[in-house]
PDB file of C-alpha atoms in Angstrom:
ATOM      1  CA  MET A   1      27.148   5.653  20.632  1.00 82.00           C
ATOM      2  CA  SER A   2      25.132   6.877  17.640  1.00 93.00           C
ATOM      3  CA  VAL A   3      23.387  10.240  17.536  1.00 96.00           C
ATOM      4  CA  LYS A   4      19.642   9.665  17.276  1.00 97.00           C
ATOM      5  CA  THR A   5      18.447  12.068  14.596  1.00 98.00           C
ATOM      6  CA  MET A   6      15.126  13.205  13.171  1.00 98.00           C
ATOM      7  CA  ILE A   7      14.817  15.147   9.928  1.00 98.00           C
ATOM      8  CA  PHE A   8      11.944  17.593   9.424  1.00 98.00           C
ATOM      9  CA  VAL A   9      11.391  18.595   5.789  1.00 97.00           C
ATOM     10  CA  ASP A  10       9.412  21.680   4.822  1.00 96.00           C
ATOM     11  CA  GLY A  11       8.047  20.255   1.573  1.00 94.00           C
ATOM     12  CA  SER A  12       6.696  23.580   0.355  1.00 92.00           C
ATOM     13  CA  TRP A  13      10.083  25.263   0.788  1.00 92.00           C
ATOM     14  CA  LEU A  14      11.939  22.383  -0.864  1.00 92.00           C
ATOM     15  CA  TYR A  15       9.583  22.418  -3.851  1.00 88.00           C
ATOM     16  CA  HIS A  16       9.951  26.158  -4.393  1.00 85.00           C
ATOM     17  CA  SER A  17      13.730  26.003  -3.887  1.00 84.00           C
ATOM     18  CA  ARG A  18      14.445  23.200  -6.339  1.00 80.00           C
ATOM     19  CA  GLN A  19      15.324  25.684  -9.098  1.00 75.00           C
ATOM     20  CA  ALA A  20      18.501  26.497  -7.158  1.00 77.00           C
ATOM     21  CA  LEU A  21      19.510  22.846  -7.458  1.00 77.00           C
ATOM     22  CA  PHE A  22      19.049  22.968 -11.226  1.00 75.00           C
ATOM     23  CA  GLU A  23      21.012  26.186 -11.590  1.00 76.00           C
ATOM     24  CA  SER A  24      23.866  24.944  -9.411  1.00 72.00           C
ATOM     25  CA  LEU A  25      24.530  22.376 -12.144  1.00 71.00           C
ATOM     26  CA  GLY A  26      24.177  24.942 -14.907  1.00 70.00           C
ATOM     27  CA  GLU A  27      20.705  23.782 -15.938  1.00 61.00           C
ATOM     28  CA  GLU A  28      17.579  25.893 -16.139  1.00 57.00           C
ATOM     29  CA  SER A  29      15.260  23.053 -15.182  1.00 55.00           C
ATOM     30  CA  GLY A  30      14.467  19.463 -15.799  1.00 58.00           C
ATOM     31  CA  PHE A  31      16.221  16.980 -13.582  1.00 65.00           C
ATOM     32  CA  GLU A  32      14.485  15.051 -10.849  1.00 78.00           C
ATOM     33  CA  ILE A  33      15.445  15.051  -7.184  1.00 85.00           C
ATOM     34  CA  ASP A  34      16.418  11.719  -5.651  1.00 89.00           C
ATOM     35  CA  TYR A  35      14.417  12.008  -2.440  1.00 92.00           C
ATOM     36  CA  LYS A  36      15.727   8.672  -1.202  1.00 92.00           C
ATOM     37  CA  ARG A  37      19.251  10.077  -1.022  1.00 92.00           C
ATOM     38  CA  ILE A  38      18.529  13.304   0.854  1.00 95.00           C
ATOM     39  CA  PRO A  39      18.471  11.729   4.367  1.00 96.00           C
ATOM     40  CA  ASP A  40      21.657   9.758   3.622  1.00 96.00           C
ATOM     41  CA  ILE A  41      23.498  12.835   2.341  1.00 95.00           C
ATOM     42  CA  ILE A  42      22.492  14.846   5.399  1.00 96.00           C
ATOM     43  CA  ALA A  43      23.445  12.022   7.773  1.00 96.00           C
ATOM     44  CA  HIS A  44      26.856  11.673   6.115  1.00 96.00           C
ATOM     45  CA  GLU A  45      27.540  15.404   6.490  1.00 95.00           C
ATOM     46  CA  ILE A  46      26.486  15.387  10.149  1.00 96.00           C
ATOM     47  CA  ALA A  47      28.628  12.329  10.857  1.00 96.00           C
ATOM     48  CA  ASP A  48      31.667  14.143   9.451  1.00 95.00           C
ATOM     49  CA  ILE A  49      30.945  17.248  11.526  1.00 93.00           C
ATOM     50  CA  LEU A  50      30.389  15.359  14.784  1.00 94.00           C
ATOM     51  CA  ASP A  51      32.859  12.567  14.065  1.00 94.00           C
ATOM     52  CA  ALA A  52      30.194  10.159  15.270  1.00 95.00           C
ATOM     53  CA  GLU A  53      27.729   7.651  13.879  1.00 96.00           C
ATOM     54  CA  VAL A  54      24.367   9.181  12.969  1.00 96.00           C
ATOM     55  CA  ASP A  55      21.159   7.160  13.204  1.00 97.00           C
ATOM     56  CA  VAL A  56      18.298   8.779  11.267  1.00 97.00           C
ATOM     57  CA  VAL A  57      15.293   7.351  13.092  1.00 97.00           C
ATOM     58  CA  ARG A  58      12.689   9.242  11.073  1.00 97.00           C
ATOM     59  CA  THR A  59      12.402  11.629   8.147  1.00 98.00           C
ATOM     60  CA  ASN A  60       9.260  13.731   8.500  1.00 98.00           C
ATOM     61  CA  TYR A  61       7.895  15.451   5.393  1.00 97.00           C
ATOM     62  CA  PHE A  62       5.213  18.135   5.555  1.00 96.00           C
ATOM     63  CA  GLY A  63       3.134  19.280   2.601  1.00 95.00           C
ATOM     64  CA  THR A  64      -0.296  20.398   1.452  1.00 93.00           C
ATOM     65  CA  ILE A  65      -2.758  19.207  -1.178  1.00 91.00           C
ATOM     66  CA  PRO A  66      -5.878  20.952  -2.532  1.00 89.00           C
ATOM     67  CA  VAL A  67      -9.082  18.893  -2.494  1.00 86.00           C
ATOM     68  CA  ASN A  68     -12.462  19.669  -4.046  1.00 85.00           C
ATOM     69  CA  LYS A  69     -10.846  22.403  -6.125  1.00 83.00           C
ATOM     70  CA  GLN A  70     -12.553  22.957  -9.457  1.00 81.00           C
ATOM     71  CA  GLY A  71     -10.320  22.149 -12.400  1.00 80.00           C
ATOM     72  CA  TYR A  72      -7.558  20.614 -10.296  1.00 82.00           C
ATOM     73  CA  ASN A  73      -6.758  16.907 -10.405  1.00 83.00           C
ATOM     74  CA  PRO A  74      -4.756  15.931  -7.290  1.00 85.00           C
ATOM     75  CA  ALA A  75      -3.846  12.455  -8.590  1.00 84.00           C
ATOM     76  CA  LYS A  76      -0.263  13.326  -9.534  1.00 84.00           C
ATOM     77  CA  GLN A  77       0.392  15.092  -6.242  1.00 90.00           C
ATOM     78  CA  LYS A  78      -1.108  12.196  -4.284  1.00 91.00           C
ATOM     79  CA  ALA A  79       1.089   9.753  -6.186  1.00 88.00           C
ATOM     80  CA  PHE A  80       4.162  11.814  -5.268  1.00 90.00           C
ATOM     81  CA  TYR A  81       3.286  11.789  -1.576  1.00 94.00           C
ATOM     82  CA  GLU A  82       2.620   8.053  -1.719  1.00 93.00           C
ATOM     83  CA  PHE A  83       6.016   7.604  -3.372  1.00 90.00           C
ATOM     84  CA  LEU A  84       7.700   9.476  -0.510  1.00 94.00           C
ATOM     85  CA  ALA A  85       5.925   7.317   2.060  1.00 95.00           C
ATOM     86  CA  LEU A  86       6.196   3.915   0.386  1.00 92.00           C
ATOM     87  CA  GLN A  87       9.427   4.127  -1.595  1.00 89.00           C
ATOM     88  CA  CYS A  88      11.487   6.642   0.396  1.00 92.00           C
ATOM     89  CA  ALA A  89      10.279   5.672   3.902  1.00 94.00           C
ATOM     90  CA  TYR A  90       9.325   9.252   4.759  1.00 97.00           C
ATOM     91  CA  ASP A  91       6.721   9.887   7.435  1.00 97.00           C
ATOM     92  CA  THR A  92       4.437  12.235   5.528  1.00 97.00           C
ATOM     93  CA  GLU A  93       1.999  14.687   7.069  1.00 96.00           C
ATOM     94  CA  ILE A  94      -0.070  16.093   4.218  1.00 95.00           C
ATOM     95  CA  LEU A  95      -2.579  18.804   5.037  1.00 92.00           C
ATOM     96  CA  GLU A  96      -5.729  18.761   2.912  1.00 90.00           C
ATOM     97  CA  ILE A  97      -6.988  22.202   1.925  1.00 89.00           C
ATOM     98  CA  ASP A  98     -10.690  21.692   1.221  1.00 88.00           C
ATOM     99  CA  PHE A  99     -11.929  24.298  -1.244  1.00 86.00           C
ATOM    100  CA  ARG A 100     -15.525  23.149  -0.792  1.00 86.00           C
ATOM    101  CA  ARG A 101     -15.423  24.198   2.855  1.00 87.00           C
ATOM    102  CA  GLU A 102     -13.040  27.124   2.319  1.00 84.00           C
ATOM    103  CA  PRO A 103     -13.661  28.444  -1.231  1.00 82.00           C
ATOM    104  CA  GLN A 104     -11.321  31.390  -0.673  1.00 80.00           C
ATOM    105  CA  ALA A 105      -8.527  29.310   0.837  1.00 76.00           C
ATOM    106  CA  ARG A 106      -5.020  30.280  -0.181  1.00 73.00           C
ATOM    107  CA  PRO A 107      -2.484  27.527   0.414  1.00 64.00           C
ATOM    108  CA  ASP A 108       0.717  29.041   1.728  1.00 66.00           C
ATOM    109  CA  ASP A 109       3.797  28.109   3.698  1.00 66.00           C
ATOM    110  CA  LYS A 110       2.110  28.786   7.052  1.00 85.00           C
ATOM    111  CA  TRP A 111       0.127  25.549   6.867  1.00 88.00           C
ATOM    112  CA  VAL A 112       3.348  23.580   6.609  1.00 93.00           C
ATOM    113  CA  ASN A 113       5.286  25.744   9.074  1.00 94.00           C
ATOM    114  CA  VAL A 114       2.794  25.182  11.885  1.00 95.00           C
ATOM    115  CA  ALA A 115       2.596  21.433  11.263  1.00 96.00           C
ATOM    116  CA  LEU A 116       6.379  21.066  11.188  1.00 97.00           C
ATOM    117  CA  ALA A 117       6.929  23.214  14.276  1.00 97.00           C
ATOM    118  CA  SER A 118       4.344  21.365  16.346  1.00 97.00           C
ATOM    119  CA  SER A 119       5.818  18.015  15.313  1.00 98.00           C
ATOM    120  CA  MET A 120       9.415  18.941  16.113  1.00 98.00           C
ATOM    121  CA  LEU A 121       8.409  20.305  19.518  1.00 98.00           C
ATOM    122  CA  TYR A 122       6.250  17.271  20.246  1.00 98.00           C
ATOM    123  CA  PHE A 123       9.046  14.800  19.562  1.00 98.00           C
ATOM    124  CA  ALA A 124      11.468  16.972  21.549  1.00 98.00           C
ATOM    125  CA  SER A 125       9.198  16.399  24.549  1.00 97.00           C
ATOM    126  CA  VAL A 126       9.139  12.612  24.068  1.00 97.00           C
ATOM    127  CA  PRO A 127      11.989  11.056  26.082  1.00 96.00           C
ATOM    128  CA  GLY A 128      14.548   9.410  23.821  1.00 96.00           C
ATOM    129  CA  ALA A 129      12.814  10.351  20.565  1.00 97.00           C
ATOM    130  CA  TYR A 130      15.844  12.193  19.192  1.00 98.00           C
ATOM    131  CA  ASP A 131      19.097  13.863  20.178  1.00 98.00           C
ATOM    132  CA  LEU A 132      19.432  16.006  17.072  1.00 98.00           C
ATOM    133  CA  ALA A 133      16.698  17.740  15.064  1.00 98.00           C
ATOM    134  CA  ILE A 134      17.455  18.688  11.472  1.00 98.00           C
ATOM    135  CA  LEU A 135      15.341  21.352   9.809  1.00 98.00           C
ATOM    136  CA  VAL A 136      15.252  21.234   6.011  1.00 97.00           C
ATOM    137  CA  GLY A 137      13.742  24.628   5.367  1.00 95.00           C
ATOM    138  CA  GLY A 138      14.479  28.291   4.990  1.00 93.00           C
ATOM    139  CA  ASP A 139      11.907  30.460   6.769  1.00 93.00           C
ATOM    140  CA  ALA A 140      12.742  32.812   9.629  1.00 94.00           C
ATOM    141  CA  ASP A 141       9.392  31.797  11.173  1.00 94.00           C
ATOM    142  CA  TYR A 142      11.161  28.727  12.540  1.00 96.00           C
ATOM    143  CA  ILE A 143      13.532  30.717  14.780  1.00 97.00           C
ATOM    144  CA  PRO A 144      11.329  30.653  17.942  1.00 97.00           C
ATOM    145  CA  MET A 145      10.747  26.922  17.505  1.00 97.00           C
ATOM    146  CA  LEU A 146      14.459  26.178  17.171  1.00 98.00           C
ATOM    147  CA  LYS A 147      15.186  28.182  20.317  1.00 97.00           C
ATOM    148  CA  ARG A 148      12.605  26.154  22.250  1.00 97.00           C
ATOM    149  CA  VAL A 149      13.943  22.852  20.944  1.00 98.00           C
ATOM    150  CA  ARG A 150      17.469  23.744  22.057  1.00 97.00           C
ATOM    151  CA  ALA A 151      16.115  24.917  25.423  1.00 97.00           C
ATOM    152  CA  MET A 152      14.722  21.395  25.820  1.00 97.00           C
ATOM    153  CA  GLY A 153      18.251  20.005  25.579  1.00 96.00           C
ATOM    154  CA  LYS A 154      18.235  18.976  21.921  1.00 98.00           C
ATOM    155  CA  ARG A 155      20.781  19.859  19.275  1.00 97.00           C
ATOM    156  CA  VAL A 156      19.683  21.530  16.054  1.00 97.00           C
ATOM    157  CA  GLN A 157      21.031  21.546  12.501  1.00 97.00           C
ATOM    158  CA  ILE A 158      19.733  23.693   9.627  1.00 97.00           C
ATOM    159  CA  VAL A 159      19.776  22.459   6.024  1.00 96.00           C
ATOM    160  CA  GLY A 160      19.038  25.182   3.489  1.00 94.00           C
ATOM    161  CA  MET A 161      20.266  26.776   0.278  1.00 90.00           C
ATOM    162  CA  SER A 162      23.400  28.895   0.062  1.00 86.00           C
ATOM    163  CA  ASN A 163      21.655  32.076  -1.182  1.00 65.00           C
ATOM    164  CA  LEU A 164      24.185  32.550  -3.959  1.00 62.00           C
ATOM    165  CA  ASP A 165      23.301  34.900  -6.827  1.00 64.00           C
ATOM    166  CA  GLY A 166      20.927  36.821  -4.572  1.00 61.00           C
ATOM    167  CA  LYS A 167      18.262  34.091  -4.470  1.00 65.00           C
ATOM    168  CA  PHE A 168      17.763  34.279  -0.680  1.00 71.00           C
ATOM    169  CA  LEU A 169      15.896  30.982  -0.534  1.00 85.00           C
ATOM    170  CA  THR A 170      17.059  30.602   3.047  1.00 90.00           C
ATOM    171  CA  SER A 171      16.417  33.502   5.398  1.00 92.00           C
ATOM    172  CA  ALA A 172      19.592  35.334   6.409  1.00 91.00           C
ATOM    173  CA  MET A 173      18.112  35.619   9.902  1.00 94.00           C
ATOM    174  CA  LEU A 174      17.675  31.857  10.073  1.00 94.00           C
ATOM    175  CA  LEU A 175      21.322  31.369   9.138  1.00 92.00           C
ATOM    176  CA  THR A 176      22.810  34.034  11.414  1.00 92.00           C
ATOM    177  CA  THR A 177      20.613  34.302  14.532  1.00 95.00           C
ATOM    178  CA  PRO A 178      22.613  33.169  17.593  1.00 94.00           C
ATOM    179  CA  GLY A 179      21.369  30.329  19.749  1.00 94.00           C
ATOM    180  CA  ILE A 180      19.293  28.386  17.226  1.00 96.00           C
ATOM    181  CA  GLN A 181      21.758  25.853  15.794  1.00 95.00           C
ATOM    182  CA  ASP A 182      24.705  23.860  17.041  1.00 96.00           C
ATOM    183  CA  MET A 183      26.672  23.432  13.818  1.00 94.00           C
ATOM    184  CA  PRO A 184      27.302  25.357  10.608  1.00 93.00           C
ATOM    185  CA  PRO A 185      24.391  25.003   8.160  1.00 95.00           C
ATOM    186  CA  ILE A 186      24.434  22.452   5.357  1.00 95.00           C
ATOM    187  CA  PHE A 187      23.521  23.713   1.885  1.00 93.00           C
ATOM    188  CA  LEU A 188      21.674  21.340  -0.423  1.00 91.00           C
ATOM    189  CA  ASP A 189      22.745  23.157  -3.583  1.00 88.00           C
ATOM    190  CA  GLU A 190      26.339  22.226  -2.772  1.00 89.00           C
ATOM    191  CA  HIS A 191      25.267  18.584  -3.091  1.00 89.00           C
ATOM    192  CA  ALA A 192      23.104  18.958  -6.198  1.00 84.00           C
ATOM    193  CA  GLN A 193      25.031  16.364  -8.184  1.00 85.00           C
ATOM    194  CA  LYS A 194      24.460  13.759  -5.469  1.00 87.00           C
ATOM    195  CA  ILE A 195      20.779  14.649  -5.149  1.00 84.00           C
ATOM    196  CA  ARG A 196      20.172  14.385  -8.882  1.00 81.00           C
ATOM    197  CA  LEU A 197      18.131  11.315  -9.758  1.00 75.00           C
ATOM    198  CA  VAL A 198      19.595   9.192 -12.538  1.00 70.00           C
ATOM    199  CA  ARG A 199      17.056   6.859 -14.107  1.00 68.00           C
ATOM    200  CA  GLU A 200      18.083   3.811 -16.108  1.00 72.00           C
ATOM    201  CA  GLU A 201      16.007   2.436 -18.961  1.00 79.00           C
ATOM    202  CA  GLN A 202      14.676  -1.096 -18.543  1.00 82.00           C
ATOM    203  CA  ARG A 203      12.067  -3.401 -20.053  1.00 89.00           C
ATOM    204  CA  ARG A 204       9.070  -3.960 -17.802  1.00 89.00           C
ATOM    205  CA  ALA A 205       5.772  -5.774 -18.142  1.00 91.00           C
ATOM    206  CA  CYS A 206       2.561  -3.809 -17.640  1.00 90.00           C
ATOM    207  CA  LYS A 207       0.762  -4.865 -14.461  1.00 87.00           C
ATOM    208  CA  ASN A 208      -2.593  -4.561 -16.225  1.00 86.00           C
ATOM    209  CA  CYS A 209      -2.167  -6.053 -19.713  1.00 91.00           C
ATOM    210  CA  GLY A 210       1.247  -7.713 -19.546  1.00 90.00           C
ATOM    211  CA  ARG A 211       2.633  -5.745 -22.506  1.00 90.00           C
ATOM    212  CA  GLU A 212       6.359  -5.016 -22.242  1.00 91.00           C
ATOM    213  CA  GLU A 213       7.620  -1.477 -22.682  1.00 88.00           C
ATOM    214  CA  THR A 214      10.901   0.367 -22.194  1.00 88.00           C
ATOM    215  CA  THR A 215      10.670   2.722 -19.223  1.00 84.00           C
ATOM    216  CA  THR A 216      12.713   4.546 -16.605  1.00 74.00           C
ATOM    217  CA  TRP A 217       9.987   4.069 -13.972  1.00 72.00           C
ATOM    218  CA  ALA A 218      11.449   2.228 -10.975  1.00 66.00           C
ATOM    219  CA  GLY A 219       8.341   2.032  -8.792  1.00 67.00           C
ATOM    220  CA  PRO A 220       6.833  -1.328  -7.796  1.00 68.00           C
ATOM    221  CA  ASP A 221       3.854  -1.093 -10.171  1.00 77.00           C
ATOM    222  CA  PHE A 222       4.281  -0.354 -13.871  1.00 80.00           C
ATOM    223  CA  PHE A 223       1.540   0.371 -16.401  1.00 84.00           C
ATOM    224  CA  CYS A 224       2.250   0.784 -20.106  1.00 87.00           C
ATOM    225  CA  SER A 225       1.466   4.023 -21.950  1.00 86.00           C
ATOM    226  CA  THR A 226      -1.693   2.538 -23.490  1.00 85.00           C
ATOM    227  CA  CYS A 227      -3.133   1.509 -20.126  1.00 83.00           C
ATOM    228  CA  ARG A 228      -2.174   4.832 -18.549  1.00 80.00           C
ATOM    229  CA  ASN A 229      -4.013   6.714 -21.287  1.00 78.00           C
ATOM    230  CA  GLU A 230      -7.069   4.483 -20.909  1.00 76.00           C
ATOM    231  CA  HIS A 231      -7.043   5.061 -17.162  1.00 71.00           C
ATOM    232  CA  ARG A 232      -7.057   8.824 -17.666  1.00 66.00           C
ATOM    233  CA  LYS A 233     -10.141   8.699 -19.902  1.00 69.00           C
ATOM    234  CA  GLN A 234     -13.512   9.795 -18.579  1.00 73.00           C
ATOM    235  CA  VAL A 235     -16.921  10.567 -20.059  1.00 77.00           C
ATOM    236  CA  ARG A 236     -17.700  14.287 -20.052  1.00 82.00           C
ATOM    237  CA  VAL A 237     -20.551  16.459 -21.273  1.00 86.00           C
ATOM    238  CA  CYS A 238     -19.820  19.109 -23.895  1.00 87.00           C
ATOM    239  CA  ASP A 239     -20.393  22.634 -22.550  1.00 89.00           C
ATOM    240  CA  THR A 240     -21.786  23.734 -25.935  1.00 90.00           C
ATOM    241  CA  CYS A 241     -24.070  20.981 -27.233  1.00 90.00           C
ATOM    242  CA  GLY A 242     -24.477  18.641 -24.260  1.00 87.00           C
ATOM    243  CA  ARG A 243     -23.124  15.602 -26.115  1.00 87.00           C
ATOM    244  CA  GLU A 244     -21.241  13.055 -24.007  1.00 85.00           C
ATOM    245  CA  GLU A 245     -17.779  11.974 -25.149  1.00 85.00           C
ATOM    246  CA  GLU A 246     -14.865   9.991 -23.751  1.00 81.00           C
ATOM    247  CA  THR A 247     -11.812  12.166 -23.109  1.00 81.00           C
ATOM    248  CA  THR A 248      -8.664  12.605 -21.044  1.00 72.00           C
ATOM    249  CA  TRP A 249      -9.196  16.390 -20.814  1.00 75.00           C
ATOM    250  CA  ASP A 250      -9.307  17.376 -17.121  1.00 70.00           C
ATOM    251  CA  LYS A 251      -9.861  21.143 -17.265  1.00 75.00           C
ATOM    252  CA  PRO A 252     -13.135  22.603 -15.881  1.00 75.00           C
ATOM    253  CA  PHE A 253     -14.485  23.337 -19.380  1.00 80.00           C
ATOM    254  CA  PHE A 254     -14.973  20.705 -22.099  1.00 84.00           C
ATOM    255  CA  TYR A 255     -16.017  20.792 -25.762  1.00 89.00           C
ATOM    256  CA  CYS A 256     -16.666  17.645 -27.789  1.00 88.00           C
ATOM    257  CA  SER A 257     -14.701  16.859 -30.950  1.00 89.00           C
ATOM    258  CA  GLU A 258     -17.565  17.929 -33.219  1.00 89.00           C
ATOM    259  CA  CYS A 259     -17.866  21.360 -31.583  1.00 89.00           C
ATOM    260  CA  ARG A 260     -14.104  21.804 -31.650  1.00 89.00           C
ATOM    261  CA  ASN A 261     -14.051  20.986 -35.366  1.00 88.00           C
ATOM    262  CA  LYS A 262     -16.879  23.453 -36.054  1.00 84.00           C
ATOM    263  CA  HIS A 263     -14.968  26.121 -34.154  1.00 84.00           C
ATOM    264  CA  ARG A 264     -11.819  25.460 -36.196  1.00 82.00           C
ATOM    265  CA  GLU A 265     -13.799  25.561 -39.452  1.00 78.00           C
ATOM    266  CA  GLY A 266     -15.237  28.908 -38.432  1.00 73.00           C
ATOM    267  CA  ASP A 267     -11.766  30.291 -37.757  1.00 65.00           C
ATOM    268  CA  THR A 268     -10.571  29.038 -41.154  1.00 63.00           C
ATOM    269  CA  ALA A 269     -13.560  30.531 -42.965  1.00 62.00           C
ATOM    270  CA  GLY A 270     -12.989  33.854 -41.254  1.00 56.00           C
TER     271      GLY A 270
END
């Protein structure tokens, strides 16, 4: 009989811990994480530990996104979350932090921690939802939650980072507190090579104009570089002279090409 498993990913922790994955392969930065493979790698490790078939019924991912924040364009972050949901089959719970309503808001891990904890406890209370809960995270704040989940008759597994080289990306308390996990922790940085995304170049036709272009993009919709640049363009008003001009500049301030040229000429003359 398979072990019904749910994975709960602290997206904020995983994002801030990704440097450890790079360094474990001797790289400072740069490679992409293959999010599709993470649930499979975890399931394979658990199956070896339990000597049983593991059925991952859901991978829950928790994150935040700023909205109505001056100077911030959330398009790229939204596209990433959509990729997780549509291409990786993650169940995403993304908390919107509205800077119009809360101008002094400071996004931090607590937003994600509370959402993840409430979700894991909720599903623990649903009969037959899961037998094993896997936490992909590293904060000691999760200790009370894990104790409650185990008290409800569920097994718990922690997936973190190994804290080599004094990084301490996973709380030592989370790794060593008795009564909060049923198996030794799994460390993602020990599987960095498997998690690394390898993209292959291919020729694809642009969905908008039909032009073919070499790309490593594997998503369902592909747009060529020309169409992507056109899509990014917008008409903005120059902060100096008030002239309108088409641009891809997305920062809160904007100066038209004529004013920029005048500024450069002034620097040269000086």
